[in-house]
Structures are given as structure tokens and as C-alpha cells.
PDB file of C-alpha atoms in Angstrom:
ATOM      1  CA  PRO A   1       0.061   0.099  -0.155  1.00 61.00           C
ATOM      2  CA  CYS A   2       3.248   2.167   0.174  1.00 61.00           C
ATOM      3  CA  SER A   3       4.774   4.137  -2.692  1.00 59.00           C
ATOM      4  CA  ALA A   4       6.940   2.140  -4.682  1.00 60.00           C
ATOM      5  CA  GLY A   5      10.155   0.889  -3.486  1.00 65.00           C
ATOM      6  CA  ALA A   6       8.694   1.665   0.228  1.00 83.00           C
ATOM      7  CA  VAL A   7       8.452  -1.036   2.905  1.00 91.00           C
ATOM      8  CA  THR A   8       5.262  -1.381   5.061  1.00 92.00           C
ATOM      9  CA  GLU A   9       5.917  -1.694   8.443  1.00 94.00           C
ATOM     10  CA  VAL A  10       3.292  -3.826  10.457  1.00 96.00           C
ATOM     11  CA  LYS A  11       3.106  -3.302  13.914  1.00 96.00           C
ATOM     12  CA  THR A  12       1.717  -5.861  16.028  1.00 96.00           C
ATOM     13  CA  ASP A  13       0.895  -6.912  19.485  1.00 95.00           C
ATOM     14  CA  ILE A  14      -1.119  -9.943  21.326  1.00 97.00           C
ATOM     15  CA  TYR A  15      -3.519 -10.009  24.372  1.00 96.00           C
ATOM     16  CA  VAL A  16      -3.798 -13.310  25.656  1.00 96.00           C
ATOM     17  CA  THR A  17      -7.404 -13.918  26.946  1.00 95.00           C
ATOM     18  CA  SER A  18      -6.986 -17.561  27.922  1.00 94.00           C
ATOM     19  CA  PHE A  19      -4.068 -19.741  27.673  1.00 94.00           C
ATOM     20  CA  GLY A  20      -4.529 -24.070  27.685  1.00 87.00           C
ATOM     21  CA  PRO A  21      -4.898 -26.332  27.718  1.00 92.00           C
ATOM     22  CA  VAL A  22      -1.703 -27.798  26.571  1.00 94.00           C
ATOM     23  CA  SER A  23      -1.227 -31.339  25.428  1.00 92.00           C
ATOM     24  CA  ASP A  24       2.062 -33.470  26.107  1.00 91.00           C
ATOM     25  CA  VAL A  25       1.081 -36.308  23.825  1.00 90.00           C
ATOM     26  CA  GLU A  26       0.019 -34.605  20.760  1.00 92.00           C
ATOM     27  CA  MET A  27       2.788 -31.854  21.362  1.00 93.00           C
ATOM     28  CA  GLU A  28       0.475 -28.780  21.163  1.00 95.00           C
ATOM     29  CA  TYR A  29      -0.961 -25.975  22.958  1.00 96.00           C
ATOM     30  CA  THR A  30      -4.088 -23.714  22.207  1.00 95.00           C
ATOM     31  CA  MET A  31      -4.574 -20.368  23.650  1.00 95.00           C
ATOM     32  CA  ASP A  32      -7.477 -17.648  22.718  1.00 96.00           C
ATOM     33  CA  VAL A  33      -6.035 -14.029  22.134  1.00 96.00           C
ATOM     34  CA  PHE A  34      -6.669 -10.445  20.509  1.00 96.00           C
ATOM     35  CA  PHE A  35      -4.260 -10.328  17.631  1.00 97.00           C
ATOM     36  CA  ARG A  36      -3.558  -6.667  16.603  1.00 96.00           C
ATOM     37  CA  GLN A  37      -2.166  -5.303  13.556  1.00 97.00           C
ATOM     38  CA  THR A  38      -1.221  -1.562  12.608  1.00 96.00           C
ATOM     39  CA  TRP A  39       0.208  -0.229   9.393  1.00 95.00           C
ATOM     40  CA  THR A  40      -0.053   3.029   7.526  1.00 93.00           C
ATOM     41  CA  ASP A  41      -1.875   3.143   3.797  1.00 91.00           C
ATOM     42  CA  GLU A  42      -1.255   6.577   2.484  1.00 89.00           C
ATOM     43  CA  ARG A  43      -4.211   6.090   0.197  1.00 88.00           C
ATOM     44  CA  LEU A  44      -6.409   5.898   2.922  1.00 89.00           C
ATOM     45  CA  LYS A  45      -5.463   9.410   4.146  1.00 91.00           C
ATOM     46  CA  PHE A  46      -8.607  11.795   4.768  1.00 89.00           C
ATOM     47  CA  SER A  47      -9.183  15.157   6.457  1.00 89.00           C
ATOM     48  CA  GLY A  48     -12.401  16.368   8.257  1.00 84.00           C
ATOM     49  CA  PRO A  49     -13.894  16.789  11.722  1.00 87.00           C
ATOM     50  CA  THR A  50     -13.692  12.780  12.399  1.00 86.00           C
ATOM     51  CA  GLU A  51     -10.147  11.849  13.865  1.00 89.00           C
ATOM     52  CA  ILE A  52     -11.212   8.338  13.497  1.00 90.00           C
ATOM     53  CA  LEU A  53     -13.269   6.008  11.133  1.00 89.00           C
ATOM     54  CA  ARG A  54     -15.030   3.078  12.956  1.00 89.00           C
ATOM     55  CA  LEU A  55     -16.055   0.961  10.083  1.00 86.00           C
ATOM     56  CA  ASN A  56     -18.061  -2.398  10.211  1.00 82.00           C
ATOM     57  CA  ASN A  57     -16.261  -5.555   9.347  1.00 80.00           C
ATOM     58  CA  LEU A  58     -17.890  -5.539   5.595  1.00 81.00           C
ATOM     59  CA  MET A  59     -15.280  -2.795   4.604  1.00 82.00           C
ATOM     60  CA  VAL A  60     -12.053  -5.396   5.689  1.00 84.00           C
ATOM     61  CA  SER A  61     -12.445  -7.059   2.560  1.00 84.00           C
ATOM     62  CA  LYS A  62     -12.702  -3.762   0.485  1.00 87.00           C
ATOM     63  CA  ILE A  63      -8.974  -2.619   1.296  1.00 90.00           C
ATOM     64  CA  TRP A  64      -5.688  -4.057   1.586  1.00 91.00           C
ATOM     65  CA  THR A  65      -4.838  -6.332   4.601  1.00 92.00           C
ATOM     66  CA  PRO A  66      -1.612  -7.773   5.421  1.00 94.00           C
ATOM     67  CA  ASP A  67      -1.593 -11.694   4.895  1.00 94.00           C
ATOM     68  CA  THR A  68      -0.341 -12.757   8.190  1.00 95.00           C
ATOM     69  CA  PHE A  69      -0.324 -16.436   9.127  1.00 95.00           C
ATOM     70  CA  PHE A  70       0.791 -18.677  12.224  1.00 95.00           C
ATOM     71  CA  ARG A  71       3.957 -20.803  10.498  1.00 94.00           C
ATOM     72  CA  ASN A  72       3.422 -23.521  13.425  1.00 94.00           C
ATOM     73  CA  GLY A  73      -0.284 -23.250  13.647  1.00 93.00           C
ATOM     74  CA  LYS A  74      -2.223 -26.570  13.626  1.00 92.00           C
ATOM     75  CA  LYS A  75      -5.664 -24.860  13.184  1.00 91.00           C
ATOM     76  CA  SER A  76      -6.687 -21.349  13.929  1.00 90.00           C
ATOM     77  CA  ILE A  77     -10.205 -20.241  14.587  1.00 92.00           C
ATOM     78  CA  ALA A  78     -11.838 -16.710  13.785  1.00 91.00           C
ATOM     79  CA  HIS A  79     -14.822 -16.139  15.846  1.00 91.00           C
ATOM     80  CA  ASN A  80     -17.956 -15.032  14.108  1.00 88.00           C
ATOM     81  CA  MET A  81     -20.442 -15.182  16.865  1.00 84.00           C
ATOM     82  CA  THR A  82     -22.589 -13.257  17.213  1.00 84.00           C
ATOM     83  CA  THR A  83     -21.012 -11.350  14.357  1.00 86.00           C
ATOM     84  CA  PRO A  84     -17.367 -11.215  12.889  1.00 88.00           C
ATOM     85  CA  ASN A  85     -14.924 -10.761  16.453  1.00 91.00           C
ATOM     86  CA  LYS A  86     -13.147  -7.955  14.347  1.00 91.00           C
ATOM     87  CA  LEU A  87     -12.182  -4.378  14.996  1.00 92.00           C
ATOM     88  CA  PHE A  88     -11.240  -1.781  12.114  1.00 92.00           C
ATOM     89  CA  ARG A  89     -10.166   1.479  12.619  1.00 94.00           C
ATOM     90  CA  ILE A  90      -8.804   4.635  10.101  1.00 94.00           C
ATOM     91  CA  MET A  91      -6.639   7.661  11.489  1.00 93.00           C
ATOM     92  CA  GLN A  92      -6.598  10.822   9.641  1.00 92.00           C
ATOM     93  CA  ASN A  93      -3.106  10.301   8.391  1.00 91.00           C
ATOM     94  CA  GLY A  94      -3.732   6.669   6.921  1.00 91.00           C
ATOM     95  CA  THR A  95      -2.919   4.356   9.883  1.00 94.00           C
ATOM     96  CA  ILE A  96      -5.118   1.237  10.327  1.00 95.00           C
ATOM     97  CA  LEU A  97      -6.038  -0.681  13.416  1.00 95.00           C
ATOM     98  CA  TYR A  98      -7.025  -3.856  12.534  1.00 95.00           C
ATOM     99  CA  THR A  99      -7.673  -6.481  15.796  1.00 95.00           C
ATOM    100  CA  MET A 100      -9.195 -10.169  15.528  1.00 94.00           C
ATOM    101  CA  ARG A 101     -10.229 -12.567  17.934  1.00 95.00           C
ATOM    102  CA  LEU A 102      -8.273 -15.940  17.349  1.00 96.00           C
ATOM    103  CA  THR A 103      -7.993 -19.185  18.974  1.00 96.00           C
ATOM    104  CA  ILE A 104      -4.692 -20.865  17.989  1.00 96.00           C
ATOM    105  CA  ASN A 105      -3.952 -24.321  18.111  1.00 96.00           C
ATOM    106  CA  ALA A 106      -0.033 -24.559  17.829  1.00 97.00           C
ATOM    107  CA  ASP A 107       2.883 -26.756  17.689  1.00 96.00           C
ATOM    108  CA  CYS A 108       5.185 -26.982  21.076  1.00 95.00           C
ATOM    109  CA  PRO A 109       8.017 -29.239  20.621  1.00 94.00           C
ATOM    110  CA  MET A 110       8.954 -30.438  23.669  1.00 94.00           C
ATOM    111  CA  ARG A 111      12.308 -32.673  24.704  1.00 93.00           C
ATOM    112  CA  LEU A 112      10.848 -34.715  27.889  1.00 93.00           C
ATOM    113  CA  VAL A 113      14.073 -35.849  28.932  1.00 93.00           C
ATOM    114  CA  ASN A 114      13.756 -34.236  32.668  1.00 93.00           C
ATOM    115  CA  PHE A 115       9.978 -35.350  33.026  1.00 92.00           C
ATOM    116  CA  PRO A 116       8.543 -34.366  35.419  1.00 90.00           C
ATOM    117  CA  MET A 117      10.830 -32.061  36.324  1.00 93.00           C
ATOM    118  CA  ASP A 118      10.894 -30.322  32.962  1.00 93.00           C
ATOM    119  CA  GLY A 119      10.202 -27.227  31.461  1.00 94.00           C
ATOM    120  CA  HIS A 120       9.320 -26.056  28.126  1.00 95.00           C
ATOM    121  CA  ALA A 121       9.064 -22.665  25.819  1.00 96.00           C
ATOM    122  CA  CYS A 122       6.134 -23.102  23.482  1.00 96.00           C
ATOM    123  CA  PRO A 123       6.454 -20.914  20.317  1.00 97.00           C
ATOM    124  CA  LEU A 124       4.029 -18.850  18.376  1.00 97.00           C
ATOM    125  CA  LYS A 125       5.592 -18.082  15.028  1.00 96.00           C
ATOM    126  CA  PHE A 126       4.056 -15.638  12.264  1.00 97.00           C
ATOM    127  CA  GLY A 127       4.760 -13.620   9.286  1.00 95.00           C
ATOM    128  CA  SER A 128       3.633 -12.863   6.046  1.00 95.00           C
ATOM    129  CA  TYR A 129       2.951 -15.607   3.528  1.00 94.00           C
ATOM    130  CA  ALA A 130       3.685 -13.800   0.211  1.00 92.00           C
ATOM    131  CA  TYR A 131       5.137 -10.816   0.929  1.00 92.00           C
ATOM    132  CA  PRO A 132       9.384 -10.631   1.620  1.00 93.00           C
ATOM    133  CA  LYS A 133      10.688  -8.666   3.390  1.00 92.00           C
ATOM    134  CA  SER A 134      11.560  -6.018   0.975  1.00 91.00           C
ATOM    135  CA  GLU A 135       7.729  -5.296   0.677  1.00 92.00           C
ATOM    136  CA  ILE A 136       6.513  -5.929   4.455  1.00 94.00           C
ATOM    137  CA  ILE A 137       8.314  -6.057   7.913  1.00 95.00           C
ATOM    138  CA  TYR A 138       6.796  -6.855  11.128  1.00 96.00           C
ATOM    139  CA  THR A 139       7.875  -4.993  14.458  1.00 95.00           C
ATOM    140  CA  TRP A 140       6.373  -5.357  17.962  1.00 95.00           C
ATOM    141  CA  LYS A 141       4.132  -2.078  18.450  1.00 94.00           C
ATOM    142  CA  LYS A 142       4.961  -1.942  22.275  1.00 92.00           C
ATOM    143  CA  GLY A 143       8.463  -2.965  22.134  1.00 91.00           C
ATOM    144  CA  PRO A 144       9.852  -6.639  23.143  1.00 90.00           C
ATOM    145  CA  LEU A 145       8.757  -6.329  26.788  1.00 90.00           C
ATOM    146  CA  HIS A 146       5.389  -5.120  26.533  1.00 92.00           C
ATOM    147  CA  SER A 147       3.563  -6.253  23.146  1.00 94.00           C
ATOM    148  CA  VAL A 148       2.277  -9.464  24.513  1.00 95.00           C
ATOM    149  CA  GLU A 149       0.140  -9.390  27.679  1.00 95.00           C
ATOM    150  CA  VAL A 150      -0.746 -12.656  29.350  1.00 94.00           C
ATOM    151  CA  PRO A 151      -3.010 -11.653  32.682  1.00 92.00           C
ATOM    152  CA  GLN A 152      -2.709 -13.892  35.273  1.00 88.00           C
ATOM    153  CA  GLU A 153      -6.273 -15.035  35.314  1.00 88.00           C
ATOM    154  CA  SER A 154      -5.965 -16.047  31.676  1.00 86.00           C
ATOM    155  CA  SER A 155      -3.861 -19.059  32.285  1.00 84.00           C
ATOM    156  CA  SER A 156      -5.981 -22.350  32.763  1.00 77.00           C
ATOM    157  CA  LEU A 157      -3.471 -25.052  32.980  1.00 87.00           C
ATOM    158  CA  LEU A 158      -3.811 -27.792  35.293  1.00 87.00           C
ATOM    159  CA  GLN A 159      -0.228 -29.435  34.739  1.00 90.00           C
ATOM    160  CA  TYR A 160       2.183 -26.138  33.973  1.00 93.00           C
ATOM    161  CA  ASP A 161       2.854 -22.829  35.263  1.00 93.00           C
ATOM    162  CA  LEU A 162       3.184 -19.986  33.098  1.00 94.00           C
ATOM    163  CA  ILE A 163       6.435 -18.321  34.327  1.00 93.00           C
ATOM    164  CA  GLY A 164       6.486 -15.706  31.391  1.00 93.00           C
ATOM    165  CA  GLN A 165       7.101 -15.220  27.560  1.00 94.00           C
ATOM    166  CA  THR A 166       9.657 -13.575  25.485  1.00 95.00           C
ATOM    167  CA  VAL A 167       9.785 -12.440  21.927  1.00 95.00           C
ATOM    168  CA  SER A 168      11.923 -12.140  19.193  1.00 93.00           C
ATOM    169  CA  SER A 169      12.306 -11.927  15.067  1.00 92.00           C
ATOM    170  CA  GLU A 170      14.214 -13.483  12.776  1.00 93.00           C
ATOM    171  CA  THR A 171      14.740 -13.669   8.855  1.00 93.00           C
ATOM    172  CA  ILE A 172      14.064 -16.963   6.999  1.00 93.00           C
ATOM    173  CA  LYS A 173      15.052 -17.522   3.385  1.00 92.00           C
ATOM    174  CA  SER A 174      13.022 -19.516   1.080  1.00 88.00           C
ATOM    175  CA  ASN A 175      12.821 -19.881  -2.956  1.00 89.00           C
ATOM    176  CA  THR A 176      10.705 -16.814  -3.039  1.00 87.00           C
ATOM    177  CA  GLY A 177      12.516 -14.543  -1.094  1.00 90.00           C
ATOM    178  CA  GLU A 178      13.541 -13.646   2.799  1.00 93.00           C
ATOM    179  CA  TYR A 179      10.649 -12.997   4.868  1.00 95.00           C
ATOM    180  CA  VAL A 180      10.585 -11.944   8.295  1.00 94.00           C
ATOM    181  CA  ILE A 181       9.323 -13.938  11.249  1.00 95.00           C
ATOM    182  CA  MET A 182       7.706 -12.792  14.888  1.00 96.00           C
ATOM    183  CA  THR A 183       8.437 -15.203  17.350  1.00 96.00           C
ATOM    184  CA  VAL A 184       6.696 -15.531  20.839  1.00 97.00           C
ATOM    185  CA  TYR A 185       7.962 -18.105  23.371  1.00 97.00           C
ATOM    186  CA  PHE A 186       5.568 -18.999  26.436  1.00 96.00           C
ATOM    187  CA  HIS A 187       7.990 -20.284  29.059  1.00 96.00           C
ATOM    188  CA  LEU A 188       6.117 -23.456  31.167  1.00 96.00           C
ATOM    189  CA  GLN A 189       7.076 -24.948  34.120  1.00 95.00           C
ATOM    190  CA  ARG A 190       5.329 -28.233  34.834  1.00 94.00           C
ATOM    191  CA  LYS A 191       3.677 -28.657  38.508  1.00 93.00           C
ATOM    192  CA  MET A 192       5.056 -31.510  40.278  1.00 91.00           C
ATOM    193  CA  GLY A 193       2.044 -32.603  42.657  1.00 90.00           C
ATOM    194  CA  TYR A 194       0.222 -34.854  40.271  1.00 89.00           C
ATOM    195  CA  PHE A 195       2.981 -36.970  39.876  1.00 91.00           C
ATOM    196  CA  MET A 196       4.012 -37.242  43.298  1.00 92.00           C
ATOM    197  CA  ILE A 197       0.489 -38.306  44.545  1.00 92.00           C
ATOM    198  CA  GLN A 198      -0.145 -40.776  41.544  1.00 90.00           C
ATOM    199  CA  ILE A 199       3.519 -41.998  40.874  1.00 91.00           C
ATOM    200  CA  TYR A 200       6.418 -41.276  43.056  1.00 93.00           C
ATOM    201  CA  THR A 201       4.691 -41.724  46.332  1.00 93.00           C
ATOM    202  CA  PRO A 202       3.197 -45.145  45.278  1.00 92.00           C
ATOM    203  CA  CYS A 203       6.642 -45.987  43.938  1.00 92.00           C
ATOM    204  CA  ILE A 204       8.434 -45.641  47.271  1.00 93.00           C
ATOM    205  CA  MET A 205       5.641 -47.144  49.382  1.00 92.00           C
ATOM    206  CA  THR A 206       5.801 -50.275  47.085  1.00 91.00           C
ATOM    207  CA  VAL A 207       9.262 -50.465  47.849  1.00 91.00           C
ATOM    208  CA  ILE A 208       9.064 -50.157  51.435  1.00 90.00           C
ATOM    209  CA  LEU A 209       6.555 -52.834  51.343  1.00 87.00           C
ATOM    210  CA  SER A 210       8.730 -55.171  49.490  1.00 86.00           C
ATOM    211  CA  GLN A 211      10.984 -54.512  52.088  1.00 85.00           C
ATOM    212  CA  VAL A 212       9.063 -55.773  54.652  1.00 83.00           C
ATOM    213  CA  SER A 213       9.197 -59.608  53.381  1.00 78.00           C
ATOM    214  CA  PHE A 214      12.407 -59.710  55.063  1.00 78.00           C
ATOM    215  CA  TRP A 215      10.961 -59.416  58.473  1.00 81.00           C
ATOM    216  CA  ILE A 216       8.736 -62.676  57.691  1.00 76.00           C
ATOM    217  CA  ASN A 217      10.312 -65.936  58.612  1.00 75.00           C
ATOM    218  CA  LYS A 218      11.999 -67.628  55.807  1.00 70.00           C
ATOM    219  CA  GLU A 219       9.984 -70.948  56.646  1.00 73.00           C
ATOM    220  CA  SER A 220       6.713 -69.073  55.457  1.00 74.00           C
ATOM    221  CA  VAL A 221       7.156 -69.311  51.968  1.00 75.00           C
ATOM    222  CA  PRO A 222       3.553 -68.629  50.641  1.00 79.00           C
ATOM    223  CA  ALA A 223       3.422 -65.223  52.849  1.00 76.00           C
ATOM    224  CA  ARG A 224       6.854 -64.458  51.339  1.00 77.00           C
ATOM    225  CA  THR A 225       6.095 -65.334  47.632  1.00 80.00           C
ATOM    226  CA  VAL A 226       2.615 -63.067  47.618  1.00 81.00           C
ATOM    227  CA  PHE A 227       4.714 -60.246  48.962  1.00 77.00           C
ATOM    228  CA  GLY A 228       7.225 -60.397  45.918  1.00 82.00           C
ATOM    229  CA  ILE A 229       4.635 -61.362  43.252  1.00 85.00           C
ATOM    230  CA  THR A 230       2.365 -58.632  44.343  1.00 86.00           C
ATOM    231  CA  THR A 231       4.908 -55.729  44.959  1.00 86.00           C
ATOM    232  CA  VAL A 232       6.424 -56.741  41.347  1.00 86.00           C
ATOM    233  CA  LEU A 233       2.879 -56.628  39.767  1.00 88.00           C
ATOM    234  CA  THR A 234       2.182 -53.224  41.357  1.00 88.00           C
ATOM    235  CA  MET A 235       5.489 -51.585  39.727  1.00 88.00           C
ATOM    236  CA  THR A 236       4.391 -53.127  36.628  1.00 87.00           C
ATOM    237  CA  THR A 237       1.021 -51.060  36.884  1.00 88.00           C
ATOM    238  CA  LEU A 238       2.571 -47.921  37.460  1.00 87.00           C
ATOM    239  CA  SER A 239       5.061 -48.217  35.086  1.00 86.00           C
ATOM    240  CA  ILE A 240       1.971 -48.590  32.631  1.00 86.00           C
ATOM    241  CA  SER A 241       0.106 -46.086  34.107  1.00 84.00           C
ATOM    242  CA  ALA A 242       2.795 -43.337  34.258  1.00 82.00           C
ATOM    243  CA  ARG A 243       3.281 -43.592  30.357  1.00 81.00           C
ATOM    244  CA  HIS A 244      -0.002 -42.868  29.312  1.00 81.00           C
ATOM    245  CA  SER A 245       0.186 -39.446  29.834  1.00 78.00           C
ATOM    246  CA  LEU A 246       3.186 -38.855  27.622  1.00 83.00           C
ATOM    247  CA  PRO A 247       3.715 -39.251  23.845  1.00 86.00           C
ATOM    248  CA  LYS A 248       5.938 -42.636  22.540  1.00 86.00           C
ATOM    249  CA  VAL A 249       9.562 -41.044  22.733  1.00 87.00           C
ATOM    250  CA  SER A 250      12.410 -43.141  22.047  1.00 88.00           C
ATOM    251  CA  TYR A 251      14.283 -42.106  25.168  1.00 90.00           C
ATOM    252  CA  ALA A 252      14.062 -42.394  29.085  1.00 91.00           C
ATOM    253  CA  THR A 253      12.635 -39.785  31.105  1.00 92.00           C
ATOM    254  CA  ALA A 254      13.740 -38.768  34.589  1.00 93.00           C
ATOM    255  CA  MET A 255      10.360 -40.842  35.542  1.00 92.00           C
ATOM    256  CA  ASP A 256      11.326 -44.152  33.516  1.00 92.00           C
ATOM    257  CA  TRP A 257      14.609 -44.082  35.346  1.00 94.00           C
ATOM    258  CA  PHE A 258      13.156 -43.488  38.721  1.00 94.00           C
ATOM    259  CA  ILE A 259      10.279 -46.338  38.282  1.00 93.00           C
ATOM    260  CA  ALA A 260      13.494 -48.749  36.764  1.00 92.00           C
ATOM    261  CA  VAL A 261      15.306 -48.054  40.177  1.00 94.00           C
ATOM    262  CA  CYS A 262      12.196 -48.811  42.169  1.00 93.00           C
ATOM    263  CA  PHE A 263      11.415 -51.736  39.991  1.00 91.00           C
ATOM    264  CA  ALA A 264      14.972 -52.972  40.509  1.00 92.00           C
ATOM    265  CA  PHE A 265      14.495 -52.836  44.394  1.00 91.00           C
ATOM    266  CA  VAL A 266      11.321 -54.534  44.284  1.00 90.00           C
ATOM    267  CA  PHE A 267      12.698 -57.291  42.129  1.00 89.00           C
ATOM    268  CA  SER A 268      15.856 -58.068  43.691  1.00 88.00           C
ATOM    269  CA  ALA A 269      13.889 -58.537  46.867  1.00 86.00           C
ATOM    270  CA  LEU A 270      11.960 -61.506  45.018  1.00 84.00           C
ATOM    271  CA  ILE A 271      15.167 -62.799  43.718  1.00 87.00           C
ATOM    272  CA  GLU A 272      16.738 -62.645  47.250  1.00 84.00           C
ATOM    273  CA  PHE A 273      13.799 -64.368  48.855  1.00 82.00           C
ATOM    274  CA  ALA A 274      13.896 -66.968  45.951  1.00 82.00           C
ATOM    275  CA  ALA A 275      17.723 -67.333  46.726  1.00 84.00           C
ATOM    276  CA  VAL A 276      17.339 -67.825  50.154  1.00 80.00           C
ATOM    277  CA  ASN A 277      14.693 -70.307  49.878  1.00 79.00           C
ATOM    278  CA  TYR A 278      16.813 -72.150  47.343  1.00 84.00           C
ATOM    279  CA  PHE A 279      19.857 -72.294  49.966  1.00 84.00           C
ATOM    280  CA  THR A 280      17.870 -73.225  52.904  1.00 81.00           C
ATOM    281  CA  ASN A 281      16.359 -76.058  51.240  1.00 82.00           C
ATOM    282  CA  LEU A 282      19.930 -77.111  49.859  1.00 87.00           C
ATOM    283  CA  GLN A 283      21.095 -76.523  53.611  1.00 86.00           C
ATOM    284  CA  THR A 284      18.299 -78.646  54.919  1.00 83.00           C
ATOM    285  CA  GLN A 285      18.912 -81.791  52.507  1.00 87.00           C
ATOM    286  CA  ARG A 286      22.419 -81.809  52.994  1.00 88.00           C
ATOM    287  CA  ALA A 287      21.734 -81.977  56.852  1.00 87.00           C
ATOM    288  CA  MET A 288      19.063 -84.741  55.798  1.00 89.00           C
ATOM    289  CA  ARG A 289      21.556 -86.561  53.944  1.00 88.00           C
ATOM    290  CA  LYS A 290      24.165 -85.846  56.590  1.00 89.00           C
ATOM    291  CA  ALA A 291      21.651 -87.474  59.265  1.00 88.00           C
ATOM    292  CA  ALA A 292      21.188 -90.424  57.030  1.00 88.00           C
ATOM    293  CA  ARG A 293      24.717 -91.037  56.517  1.00 87.00           C
ATOM    294  CA  ALA A 294      25.114 -91.154  60.424  1.00 86.00           C
ATOM    295  CA  ALA A 295      22.180 -92.875  61.097  1.00 87.00           C
ATOM    296  CA  ALA A 296      23.328 -95.399  58.555  1.00 86.00           C
ATOM    297  CA  LEU A 297      26.755 -95.415  60.323  1.00 86.00           C
ATOM    298  CA  ALA A 298      25.302 -96.155  63.266  1.00 86.00           C
ATOM    299  CA  ALA A 299      23.135 -99.207  62.062  1.00 85.00           C
ATOM    300  CA  ALA A 300      25.987-100.701  60.452  1.00 84.00           C
ATOM    301  CA  LEU A 301      28.024-100.282  63.696  1.00 83.00           C
ATOM    302  CA  SER A 302      25.308-101.507  65.808  1.00 82.00           C
ATOM    303  CA  ALA A 303      24.988-104.571  63.508  1.00 80.00           C
ATOM    304  CA  ALA A 304      28.914-105.586  63.521  1.00 75.00           C
ATOM    305  CA  THR A 305      28.376-105.327  67.309  1.00 73.00           C
ATOM    306  CA  VAL A 306      25.803-107.848  68.076  1.00 62.00           C
ATOM    307  CA  PRO A 307      27.892-110.705  66.203  1.00 62.00           C
ATOM    308  CA  ALA A 308      31.076-109.990  68.557  1.00 57.00           C
ATOM    309  CA  GLU A 309      28.890-110.211  72.072  1.00 57.00           C
ATOM    310  CA  ASP A 310      27.451-113.532  70.687  1.00 58.00           C
ATOM    311  CA  GLU A 311      31.012-114.962  69.840  1.00 60.00           C
ATOM    312  CA  ILE A 312      31.956-114.041  73.899  1.00 58.00           C
ATOM    313  CA  VAL A 313      29.044-115.445  75.342  1.00 56.00           C
ATOM    314  CA  SER A 314      29.359-118.645  73.423  1.00 56.00           C
TER     315      SER A 314
END
């Protein structure tokens, strides 16, 4: 919309009305925002008593607007109830304010090595679809610190704390030119409460329970066997349930290592009982064989003594 050779500057800012939920399995997040864009179109300058023209949504299709799109967006919805949720204003100097209410579903790459003590930076990337930076550049309207507003009450996260957000801009190259990409990073830190209650505490209690079997008489084979097998099955169930809320990643997480160590303690208790039972039976069998040999030797000596006494008597 600018004169020949001029670059159109599109100033943007975002107001987040609702952030969440975040899906670990799909590695995505959803948020509801007011997405604001401001630029100057010299062709729309006017003079008169009215400083700002407040136009309806039908006028949006009559003038030029930036072809902004979300690069990592999976699905974006522009709200139309009860009317299209858009605000359109033109100032006397040709400056245009264009605001939309959007629900955005975007990718959030996650590295879950430290799960559940992990944190993530979920990006929102947007830029022009067709216009290179020689025609359009994007900037933050209120600077890098205040252009993205996330009120505390807007966060609706159950498993995360939204600890802040940062912004950046970059230029990428493609076959059709260089494009300016604006990025917002929403920094998330996972809450530990759910996993302490559902995973960590049951695992610790199961390990303690497996050690109780050592206090049971080693001759009580059924009781110790029940303890060992029950705790092993419990750890297996906890391991499976812990994975339900995670994507099928190819690497081990911190929780996987914790469960593996707990499983090793529980399984070693069962193996130790089996070893103790085996060596106890072996010792018993040796004692029985020794007693049998002693009895046989005593019988043989007794049999040899009786004829000798008969000869003396005769």
C-alpha cells in the first residue's frame, strides 16, 4: 500500500485472553487471543471533523490487509458469533488498526528427558505468507517487553505454571525470497503435585512394602511369595500408567529411570527370597543326608557289634 519501493511496516501486539490446555501427547497448545495489527496506507488519508473512522467488518474486504499467517499453527479459528469478532479503525494520517479474536492451536516441541521436572518454551510464529521483507516487515508495537500481554487470570493450565514470555524476530530464506518471522515463546514449568501423588509416593511405598518380606520367617514361603509377586505386579502397573500421559518417545525420561530403580529394588527382593529359599532347602537337604549317613553308620556299627557279643557269650 506504500509508494513504489517503500516497505510497509506492520506493528503487532497480542493480548492473551485464555492460555491452555497444553497436550503432552500431541505436543501442542491452545490459546485465545486478540491479535492486533497496525500499518499505514497512504491511499486512505483523509481530512475532516472525524479523527477516527470506525468501520464495520464489511469494509475489511475492500482494502488491503496483511496476509499474516501462523507458521507453526495446526488450526486457527476466527470467531464469528454473534458477528465477526473484528475491529477496524482508520485514522486521518492513513494509519489502520485491525484487531481479530482468534483461537490458535499450535505446535510446541517438547524434550521430555527431565519429565516430570521439565520446562518448555512453546513458540508462536507468524509472518507474511506472500510478501518478502523487501515489501513487508513486522515489528513489535510496544517493544519486546510489553507487546505480548498475558494476564494472570488468563492461564487455565492444570499441569503447568506459565512463568513468562519472551519475543524475538528472525529472517528466513526460501525460494521466493527472505521473510520476517515474529516469534513469541511462552515459558512453562510443570507442576509436580499430580505426579508426587499418583506415581512417586506409590512407588516409594511399594519399595518399602517389598522390604517388609525380609521380616517374615524364611520358612513362611507362601507369605513371602505373595509379598514379592504382588509388589512386582504393582510396579509394573504403575510403570504402564505413568506412560499414558506421555507421547511414545524413544528415550528414557527421569520418571522412567526412577521407576526402573524402584522396580530393581522390588525385583531384587523377590530374587533374594528365591535365593534364600533355595539355599535353605539345600542346607536342609544336606543336613538330612548327613543325618541319614550318620544313622546308616550307626546301624552298621550296631549290626557289627551284635555278632561279636554272641561269640563272647558262646
